Coordinates of C-alpha atoms in Angstrom, one line a residue:
M1124 CA 88.6 225.1 107.5
R1125 CA 86.2 225.0 110.4
V1126 CA 82.8 223.4 110.4
K1127 CA 80.2 225.9 111.6
N1128 CA 76.9 224.8 110.1
I1129 CA 75.6 221.2 110.2
A1130 CA 72.4 220.0 108.5
I1131 CA 70.5 216.9 109.5
I1132 CA 68.1 216.0 106.6
G1133 CA 65.1 214.1 108.0
G1134 CA 63.6 213.9 111.4
G1135 CA 62.2 210.8 113.0
T1136 CA 64.1 208.7 115.4
A1137 CA 67.4 208.7 113.4
G1138 CA 67.4 212.4 112.7
W1139 CA 66.7 213.5 116.2
L1140 CA 69.0 210.9 117.8
A1141 CA 71.7 212.4 115.6
A1142 CA 70.8 215.9 116.7
N1143 CA 70.9 215.1 120.4
H1144 CA 74.2 213.2 120.2
L1145 CA 75.9 216.0 118.1
A1146 CA 74.5 218.8 120.2
V1147 CA 75.8 217.2 123.5
E1148 CA 79.2 216.6 122.1
L1149 CA 79.5 220.1 120.5
R1150 CA 77.8 222.1 123.3
A1151 CA 81.0 223.9 124.1
E1152 CA 81.3 225.1 120.5
Q1153 CA 79.1 228.2 120.6
D1154 CA 79.7 229.1 117.0
I1155 CA 78.4 225.8 115.6
T1156 CA 74.7 225.6 114.5
I1157 CA 72.9 222.3 114.1
T1158 CA 69.7 222.3 112.0
V1159 CA 67.3 219.5 111.5
I1160 CA 65.5 219.9 108.2
E1161 CA 62.2 217.9 108.2
S1162 CA 59.8 217.5 105.4
P1163 CA 56.1 218.3 106.2
E1164 CA 55.2 215.9 103.3
I1165 CA 57.3 212.8 103.9
G1166 CA 56.3 210.6 106.7
I1167 CA 58.5 208.3 108.8
I1168 CA 58.4 204.5 109.1
G1169 CA 57.5 204.7 112.8
V1170 CA 57.4 201.0 113.6
G1171 CA 60.7 200.8 115.6
E1172 CA 59.0 200.4 118.9
G1173 CA 61.3 198.1 120.7
T1174 CA 64.7 198.9 122.3
V1175 CA 67.6 197.4 124.2
P1176 CA 68.9 198.6 127.6
H1177 CA 71.6 200.7 125.9
I1178 CA 69.0 203.3 125.1
R1179 CA 68.9 204.3 128.8
K1180 CA 72.5 205.5 128.6
S1181 CA 71.7 207.8 125.6
L1182 CA 68.6 209.2 127.3
M1183 CA 70.7 210.1 130.4
K1184 CA 73.4 211.6 128.2
F1185 CA 70.7 213.8 126.5
G1186 CA 69.2 214.9 129.8
I1187 CA 65.8 213.4 129.0
S1188 CA 64.0 212.2 132.2
E1189 CA 62.7 208.7 132.3
A1190 CA 59.4 210.1 133.7
D1191 CA 58.9 212.2 130.6
L1192 CA 59.6 209.2 128.4
L1193 CA 57.1 207.1 130.3
A1194 CA 54.4 209.8 130.4
T1195 CA 54.6 211.0 126.8
C1196 CA 55.4 208.1 124.5
D1197 CA 52.9 205.4 125.6
T1198 CA 55.9 203.6 127.1
T1199 CA 56.1 200.2 128.7
F1200 CA 58.9 198.2 130.0
K1201 CA 60.7 195.4 128.2
V1202 CA 62.8 192.8 130.1
G1203 CA 63.6 190.8 127.0
I1204 CA 62.1 188.9 124.1
K1205 CA 59.9 185.8 124.2
F1206 CA 60.5 183.6 121.2
V1207 CA 57.7 181.3 120.4
D1208 CA 57.7 178.4 117.8
W1209 CA 61.2 178.9 116.6
M1210 CA 61.7 175.2 117.1
A1211 CA 59.8 172.2 115.7
A1212 CA 56.5 171.4 117.4
G1213 CA 56.5 168.6 119.9
P1214 CA 54.7 165.3 119.3
S1215 CA 51.4 166.8 120.4
G1216 CA 51.9 169.9 118.3
S1217 CA 52.5 171.9 121.4
E1218 CA 53.9 175.4 121.4
N1219 CA 57.5 175.9 122.4
F1220 CA 59.2 179.1 123.6
Y1221 CA 62.3 180.5 125.1
Y1222 CA 63.4 183.8 126.5
H1223 CA 66.2 186.1 125.6
P1224 CA 66.3 188.2 128.8
F1225 CA 68.4 191.4 129.4
S1226 CA 69.7 190.0 132.7
S1227 CA 73.2 188.4 132.8
P1228 CA 73.5 184.6 132.2
Y1229 CA 76.3 184.6 134.8
P1230 CA 74.7 184.4 138.2
G1231 CA 77.1 185.5 140.8
G1232 CA 79.6 186.1 138.0
I1233 CA 79.9 182.3 137.4
D1234 CA 79.6 180.8 133.9
T1235 CA 76.9 178.1 134.5
S1236 CA 76.9 176.8 130.9
S1237 CA 78.6 173.6 131.8
L1238 CA 75.9 172.8 134.4
Y1239 CA 73.2 173.7 131.9
L1240 CA 74.7 171.3 129.3
Q1241 CA 74.6 168.5 131.8
Q1242 CA 70.8 169.1 132.1
A1243 CA 70.0 170.5 128.7
E1244 CA 67.1 168.1 128.0
T1245 CA 65.2 169.1 131.1
T1246 CA 66.3 172.7 131.7
E1247 CA 65.5 176.0 130.0
F1248 CA 68.7 178.1 129.8
A1249 CA 67.1 181.4 130.5
T1250 CA 66.2 180.2 134.0
V1251 CA 69.8 181.0 135.0
T1252 CA 68.1 184.4 135.4
E1253 CA 65.1 185.6 137.3
V1254 CA 63.4 186.9 134.2
P1255 CA 61.2 184.1 132.7
G1256 CA 59.2 183.6 135.9
L1257 CA 58.7 187.3 136.5
A1258 CA 57.8 188.0 132.9
E1259 CA 55.3 185.2 132.8
A1260 CA 53.7 186.7 135.9
M1261 CA 53.5 190.1 134.1
K1262 CA 55.7 191.8 136.8
A1263 CA 57.2 195.3 136.3
P1264 CA 61.0 195.4 136.4
K1265 CA 61.0 198.4 138.8
K1266 CA 59.7 199.0 142.3
I1267 CA 57.6 202.0 143.0
E1268 CA 60.5 203.6 144.8
S1269 CA 63.2 202.6 142.2
P1270 CA 65.3 205.6 141.0
P1271 CA 65.0 206.8 137.4
F1272 CA 66.7 204.4 134.9
E1273 CA 67.2 201.7 137.6
G1274 CA 65.4 198.6 138.8
P1275 CA 66.1 195.2 140.3
V1276 CA 65.6 193.7 136.9
N1277 CA 67.4 195.0 133.8
Y1278 CA 65.1 196.5 131.2
A1279 CA 64.6 198.5 128.1
Y1280 CA 61.4 200.0 126.7
H1281 CA 58.6 199.7 124.2
F1282 CA 57.3 203.1 123.0
N1283 CA 55.4 204.9 120.3
A1284 CA 58.2 205.6 117.8
V1285 CA 56.5 208.8 116.4
K1286 CA 56.1 210.2 119.9
F1287 CA 59.6 209.2 120.8
G1288 CA 60.9 211.2 117.9
Q1289 CA 58.9 214.2 119.1
L1290 CA 60.3 213.9 122.6
L1291 CA 63.9 213.8 121.1
A1292 CA 63.0 216.9 119.0
K1293 CA 61.6 218.8 122.0
N1294 CA 64.8 218.1 124.0
A1295 CA 67.1 219.0 121.1
V1296 CA 65.4 222.3 120.3
Q1297 CA 64.6 223.5 123.9
K1298 CA 67.6 222.3 125.8
L1299 CA 70.4 221.9 123.2
R1300 CA 70.0 224.8 120.8
V1301 CA 69.2 222.7 117.8
K1302 CA 67.3 224.5 115.1
H1303 CA 64.3 223.0 113.3
K1304 CA 63.4 223.9 109.7
L1305 CA 60.5 222.6 107.6
A1306 CA 61.4 221.9 104.0
T1307 CA 61.4 219.1 101.5
I1308 CA 64.8 218.4 100.1
I1309 CA 64.8 217.0 96.5
D1310 CA 68.4 217.2 95.5
A1311 CA 71.9 218.3 96.3
C1312 CA 74.9 219.7 94.4
L1313 CA 78.6 219.0 94.8
N1314 CA 81.5 221.5 94.7
E1315 CA 84.8 221.1 92.9
K1316 CA 86.2 219.0 95.8
G1317 CA 83.4 216.5 95.4
E1318 CA 81.8 217.6 98.7
V1319 CA 78.1 218.5 99.1
D1320 CA 77.9 222.3 98.5
Y1321 CA 74.2 222.9 99.0
L1322 CA 70.8 221.3 99.2
L1323 CA 67.9 222.1 96.9
T1324 CA 64.4 222.4 98.3
Q1325 CA 61.2 221.6 96.5
E1326 CA 60.5 225.3 96.4
G1327 CA 63.9 226.0 94.6
E1328 CA 65.7 227.3 97.6
R1329 CA 69.5 226.6 98.0
L1330 CA 70.6 225.7 101.5
H1331 CA 74.3 225.9 102.2
Y1332 CA 75.9 224.0 105.1
D1333 CA 79.4 222.7 106.0
F1334 CA 78.4 219.2 106.9
Y1335 CA 75.4 217.0 106.2
V1336 CA 73.8 214.1 108.0
D1337 CA 71.6 212.0 105.7
C1338 CA 68.5 210.6 107.6
T1339 CA 66.3 210.4 104.6
G1340 CA 65.3 206.7 105.2
F1341 CA 65.4 204.1 102.5
N1342 CA 65.6 207.0 100.0
S1343 CA 69.2 207.6 101.1
L1344 CA 69.2 210.9 99.2
L1345 CA 72.9 211.9 99.7
L1346 CA 74.8 208.7 100.4
G1347 CA 72.8 206.4 98.1
K1348 CA 71.6 208.6 95.2
L1349 CA 74.1 211.4 95.1
Y1350 CA 77.3 209.6 96.0
Q1351 CA 76.1 206.2 94.9
V1352 CA 77.9 204.4 97.7
P1353 CA 77.5 200.7 97.0
F1354 CA 74.9 198.7 98.9
V1355 CA 76.1 195.5 100.5
D1356 CA 73.2 193.2 99.9
K1357 CA 72.5 190.7 102.7
S1358 CA 69.3 189.1 101.3
A1359 CA 71.1 185.8 100.8
Q1360 CA 71.7 185.6 104.6
I1361 CA 68.4 187.1 105.8
L1362 CA 65.6 185.8 103.6
T1363 CA 62.7 187.8 105.0
D1364 CA 62.0 190.9 102.9
T1365 CA 58.5 192.2 103.7
A1366 CA 56.4 193.2 106.8
L1367 CA 52.7 193.9 107.3
A1368 CA 52.3 196.3 110.2
V1369 CA 49.1 197.2 112.2
Q1370 CA 48.2 198.9 115.4
I1371 CA 45.5 197.3 117.6
A1372 CA 43.8 199.2 120.5
T1373 CA 43.8 197.5 123.8
E1374 CA 41.5 197.7 126.9
P1375 CA 42.7 200.1 129.6
A1376 CA 42.7 197.4 132.3
C1377 CA 44.4 194.6 130.3
D1378 CA 47.6 193.0 131.4
I1379 CA 50.8 194.4 129.7
P1380 CA 53.4 191.8 129.0
P1381 CA 56.9 193.1 129.9
Y1382 CA 58.4 191.6 126.8
T1383 CA 58.3 191.6 123.1
L1384 CA 56.7 188.6 121.5
A1385 CA 58.5 187.1 118.5
K1386 CA 56.5 184.3 117.1
A1387 CA 57.8 182.2 114.2
H1388 CA 55.6 181.0 111.3
Q1389 CA 56.2 179.0 108.2
A1390 CA 57.9 181.8 106.2
G1391 CA 59.2 184.2 108.9
W1392 CA 57.9 185.5 112.2
L1393 CA 55.7 188.2 113.7
W1394 CA 56.3 190.8 116.4
D1395 CA 53.7 191.8 119.0
I1396 CA 54.7 194.9 121.1
P1397 CA 52.5 196.1 123.9
L1398 CA 52.2 199.8 124.6
T1399 CA 50.0 201.4 127.3
N1400 CA 47.0 201.8 124.9
R1401 CA 47.7 199.6 121.9
R1402 CA 49.7 196.8 120.4
G1403 CA 52.1 197.2 117.5
V1404 CA 51.9 194.0 115.5
G1405 CA 54.0 193.2 112.4
F1406 CA 54.0 190.1 110.2
V1407 CA 57.5 189.6 108.8
Y1408 CA 57.8 187.2 105.8
A1409 CA 59.9 186.1 102.8
S1410 CA 57.9 187.0 99.7
A1411 CA 59.6 184.2 97.8
H1412 CA 57.9 181.7 100.2
M1413 CA 54.6 183.4 101.0
T1414 CA 52.1 185.5 99.2
Q1415 CA 50.8 188.8 100.6
E1416 CA 47.3 187.2 100.9
Q1417 CA 48.7 184.3 102.9
A1418 CA 50.6 186.8 105.2
L1419 CA 47.5 188.8 105.7
K1420 CA 45.6 185.6 106.8
G1421 CA 48.4 184.7 109.2
L1422 CA 48.3 188.2 110.7
A1423 CA 44.6 188.0 111.1
A1424 CA 44.8 184.6 112.7
H1425 CA 47.2 185.8 115.3
L1426 CA 44.9 188.8 116.1
G1427 CA 41.8 186.7 116.1
M1428 CA 40.2 189.0 113.5
D1429 CA 38.8 188.7 110.0
A1430 CA 41.4 189.5 107.3
E1431 CA 38.9 191.8 105.6
R1432 CA 38.9 194.1 108.6
L1433 CA 42.6 194.7 108.5
S1434 CA 44.4 197.4 106.5
P1435 CA 48.0 196.8 107.4
R1436 CA 50.9 199.0 106.1
R1437 CA 53.1 197.0 103.8
I1438 CA 56.8 197.6 104.4
P1439 CA 59.3 196.3 101.9
M1440 CA 62.6 195.5 103.5
K1441 CA 65.9 195.8 101.7
I1442 CA 68.4 193.9 103.9
G1443 CA 71.9 195.2 103.9
Y1444 CA 74.0 198.3 104.5
R1445 CA 76.0 201.0 102.6
E1446 CA 79.7 200.1 102.1
K1447 CA 80.6 203.4 103.8
F1448 CA 78.4 205.5 106.1
W1449 CA 80.7 208.5 106.1
C1450 CA 81.7 209.9 102.7
K1451 CA 83.3 213.3 102.3
N1452 CA 81.2 215.8 104.3
V1453 CA 78.2 213.4 104.6
V1454 CA 77.2 210.8 107.2
A1455 CA 74.2 208.6 106.8
L1456 CA 72.2 207.3 109.8
G1457 CA 69.2 205.1 110.3
L1458 CA 67.6 203.5 107.2
A1459 CA 69.7 205.7 104.9
Q1460 CA 72.7 203.8 106.2
G1461 CA 71.4 200.2 106.4
F1462 CA 68.6 197.9 107.6
V1463 CA 68.0 194.4 108.9
E1464 CA 64.7 193.0 109.7
P1465 CA 63.5 194.1 113.2
L1466 CA 64.3 190.9 115.1
E1467 CA 66.1 191.8 118.4
A1468 CA 65.3 195.5 118.0
T1469 CA 68.5 196.1 115.9
S1470 CA 67.4 199.3 114.1
I1471 CA 67.4 201.9 116.9
F1472 CA 70.3 200.1 118.5
V1473 CA 72.6 200.5 115.5
T1474 CA 71.3 204.0 114.8
D1475 CA 72.1 205.1 118.3
L1476 CA 75.5 203.5 118.3
A1477 CA 76.4 205.0 114.9
A1478 CA 75.2 208.5 115.9
D1479 CA 77.2 208.4 119.1
L1480 CA 80.3 207.1 117.3
F1481 CA 80.0 209.8 114.7
A1482 CA 79.4 212.6 117.2
R1483 CA 82.3 211.5 119.4
N1484 CA 84.7 211.4 116.4
F1485 CA 83.4 214.5 114.7
S1486 CA 86.1 217.1 114.2
V1487 CA 85.2 220.8 113.9
D1488 CA 88.4 221.2 111.9
K1489 CA 87.7 219.9 108.4
S1490 CA 91.3 218.5 108.0
G1491 CA 90.5 215.9 110.7
M1492 CA 87.5 214.5 108.8
S1493 CA 89.1 211.9 106.5
V1494 CA 90.9 210.1 109.4
A1495 CA 87.8 209.9 111.4
A1496 CA 85.7 208.8 108.4
D1497 CA 88.1 205.9 107.6
Y1498 CA 88.0 204.7 111.2
C1499 CA 84.2 205.0 111.7
N1500 CA 83.5 203.3 108.4
K1501 CA 85.5 200.2 109.5
V1502 CA 83.7 200.2 112.8
I1503 CA 80.2 200.4 111.3
S1504 CA 80.8 197.9 108.6
Y1505 CA 82.0 195.4 111.3
T1506 CA 79.0 196.2 113.4
W1507 CA 76.6 195.6 110.6
E1508 CA 78.2 192.3 109.7
R1509 CA 78.0 191.0 113.2
V1510 CA 74.4 192.2 113.6
M1511 CA 73.5 190.2 110.5
D1512 CA 75.2 187.2 112.0
F1513 CA 73.2 187.4 115.2
V1514 CA 69.8 187.8 113.3
Q1515 CA 70.7 184.9 111.1
L1516 CA 71.6 182.7 114.1
H1517 CA 67.9 182.6 115.1
Y1518 CA 67.0 180.9 111.8
C1519 CA 70.0 178.7 110.9
I1520 CA 70.2 176.7 114.2
S1521 CA 66.4 175.9 114.3
D1522 CA 65.3 172.3 113.9
R1523 CA 62.2 173.3 111.9
R1524 CA 62.0 171.6 108.5
D1525 CA 58.2 172.2 107.9
S1526 CA 58.5 174.5 104.9
D1527 CA 60.9 175.5 102.1
F1528 CA 61.7 178.6 104.0
W1529 CA 63.0 176.7 107.1
R1530 CA 64.7 174.1 105.1
L1531 CA 66.6 176.7 103.1
N1532 CA 67.6 178.6 106.3
T1533 CA 68.7 175.5 108.2
M1534 CA 70.0 173.0 105.5
E1535 CA 71.6 175.5 103.0
P1536 CA 72.4 178.6 105.0
K1537 CA 74.8 181.1 103.5
L1538 CA 76.8 182.0 106.7
S1539 CA 79.5 184.5 107.0
D1540 CA 83.0 183.1 107.7
V1541 CA 82.8 184.5 111.3
L1542 CA 79.5 182.9 112.1
A1543 CA 80.5 179.6 110.5
E1544 CA 83.7 179.5 112.5
R1545 CA 81.9 180.4 115.8
L1546 CA 79.2 177.8 115.3
A1547 CA 81.9 175.2 114.6
M1548 CA 83.7 176.1 117.8
W1549 CA 80.6 176.1 119.9
K1550 CA 79.9 172.4 119.0
F1551 CA 82.8 171.6 121.3
N1552 CA 83.0 174.5 123.8
A1553 CA 80.3 176.8 125.0
P1554 CA 80.6 180.5 123.9
K1555 CA 83.0 182.5 126.1
K1556 CA 83.8 186.2 126.4
S1557 CA 87.1 185.8 124.5
D1558 CA 85.2 184.6 121.4
F1559 CA 84.0 188.2 121.0
F1560 CA 87.1 190.4 120.7
S1561 CA 85.5 193.7 119.7
R1562 CA 83.4 196.0 121.7
F1563 CA 81.5 196.6 118.5
D1564 CA 80.0 193.1 118.7
L1565 CA 76.7 194.7 119.8
F1566 CA 75.4 191.3 120.6
D1567 CA 78.1 189.4 122.5
V1568 CA 78.5 186.2 124.4
E1569 CA 75.6 186.8 126.8
N1570 CA 73.1 187.3 123.9
F1571 CA 74.4 184.3 121.9
L1572 CA 74.2 182.1 125.0
F1573 CA 70.5 182.8 125.4
V1574 CA 69.7 182.2 121.7
L1575 CA 71.9 179.2 121.2
Y1576 CA 70.8 177.3 124.3
G1577 CA 67.2 178.6 124.1
M1578 CA 67.1 176.8 120.8
K1579 CA 68.9 173.7 122.3
Y1580 CA 72.2 174.0 120.3
K1581 CA 74.2 170.9 120.7
T1582 CA 77.5 171.5 122.5
I1583 CA 79.5 168.5 123.9
K1584 CA 79.0 168.1 127.6
K1585 CA 81.9 168.8 129.9
N1586 CA 82.8 166.8 133.0
M1587 CA 82.5 168.8 136.2
T1588 CA 84.2 168.4 139.6
Q1589 CA 82.1 168.1 142.6
A1590 CA 83.2 171.5 143.8
E1591 CA 82.2 173.1 140.5
L1592 CA 78.9 171.3 140.6
Q1593 CA 78.2 172.6 144.1
A1594 CA 79.2 176.1 143.3
F1595 CA 77.1 176.3 140.2
T1596 CA 74.1 174.7 141.9
R1597 CA 74.4 177.2 144.8
E1598 CA 74.4 180.2 142.4
L1599 CA 71.3 178.9 140.6
Q1600 CA 69.5 178.4 143.9
N1601 CA 70.4 182.0 144.7
V1602 CA 68.7 183.0 141.5
R1603 CA 65.6 181.1 142.5
N1604 CA 65.6 182.8 145.9
T1605 CA 66.0 186.2 144.3
E1606 CA 63.1 185.4 141.9
S1607 CA 60.9 184.3 144.8
V1608 CA 61.6 187.5 146.7
L1609 CA 61.1 189.8 143.7
A1610 CA 57.8 187.9 142.8
K1611 CA 56.5 189.2 146.1
E1612 CA 58.0 192.7 146.0
L1613 CA 57.3 193.7 142.4
I1614 CA 53.8 194.7 141.4
G1615 CA 52.1 194.0 138.1
H1616 CA 53.4 195.8 135.0
R1617 CA 50.0 197.4 134.3
E1618 CA 49.6 198.4 137.9
W1619 CA 53.0 200.1 137.9
I1620 CA 52.4 202.0 134.7
D1621 CA 48.9 203.2 135.8
G1622 CA 50.1 204.2 139.2
F1623 CA 53.0 206.1 137.7
L1624 CA 50.9 207.9 135.1
A1625 CA 48.4 209.0 137.8
A1626 CA 51.2 210.3 140.0
Y1627 CA 52.9 212.1 137.0
K1628 CA 49.6 213.8 136.0
S1629 CA 48.9 214.9 139.6
M1630 CA 52.3 216.7 139.8
R1631 CA 51.7 218.6 136.5
P1632 CA 49.8 221.9 136.6
A1633 CA 46.3 221.7 135.1

């Protein structure tokens, strides 16, 4: 009745995140073996290059140093997302933008939304933080002397997803006793209890394990194909379904923006993610509202290149999630479990959370599996639903009406009951912490505030006492003072990265 052998099918970010989480949680169980089975023939998507600050907690849990991450994965810092053109163009056709920073919108612990609503026409909500000014100045979020995983400005990372998977693999194998096997799994067979009995390789080998983690990407070999767990289709909420992705080399001395650029267009948006040596750029669109040829021209226009010179990778996106992510002796993670377009760096975030949840609730006694599975399935279904809500929010509250895509998103949106209720409430009262009653709302009041008021959502103004007005104004002035000090103390993002890489190299033996 004891689990002793665990197989993780598929490498990449999902597989190796699962391996590290499981190995840390089970490190005291000396008789348990964890094996990652990776196909030498099947590649990985490799475009999940943006993260949120939560990833720092996982890296510390795994024992991966920030220095190694920065030095081996073409890593740069990310203080938030800059959203461009998600609102209607001004009278002159001018570009509009807002920031979703990782810093708190509660300066000094005070909710300043009432003061913002008094000045909404002339104030950008994100300026309740220090981030927009520092980001526009291309400043690094850390000082040279900042300790690992710390800095005066909250941050996450951009990195090469393939190299990040390799870093996770090295850590799991060398530090956490995880085994690595190269084989292409083509099928699996069930036993009389309906559990997976063994895997079948392309070469005809049968591989027997006690528990299986399905990280086979969109293929979803075990959860989708073998168990046929229903897919909850969310394409009616999120209309984008295709991406064209390219990598563009950059000059060694160019500035590195410390943010992800998310720029809207007539049928979706594009991402532009800066690494140390290149940019990862993806053009996300709804194929019902734009042809691939039009998308390619839009991508080329953004890059200032001829469309004929581009050979982007086309990535079809099936938006939704499996009804259950834990079935019998199988758990699915990453794309095998679910997917939503990459707005707000949701993919690695959900994968990391699900892997951590699974590892912490994993029982080495098989009799404890069903209870854990029922609980975890409820959690992950809730998580996916709320993530879908947050992504859809960016579209449905826009005032753009310049194409069928935007008119459909804004005038006839198919909202979940939860999002519809929240948006109705927020017409009368600004979002507050008690509106988000679950810790599995991965995006909570702080995130919603930045997007809602970055996009000028109309909430009725509230009267304020003179004392409130003075307290709020004082806190905002403190933010400006902090920003002014940091603008002098923090060096440029490129300068910080180059200086770090030179120092790291000098400390390593030739």
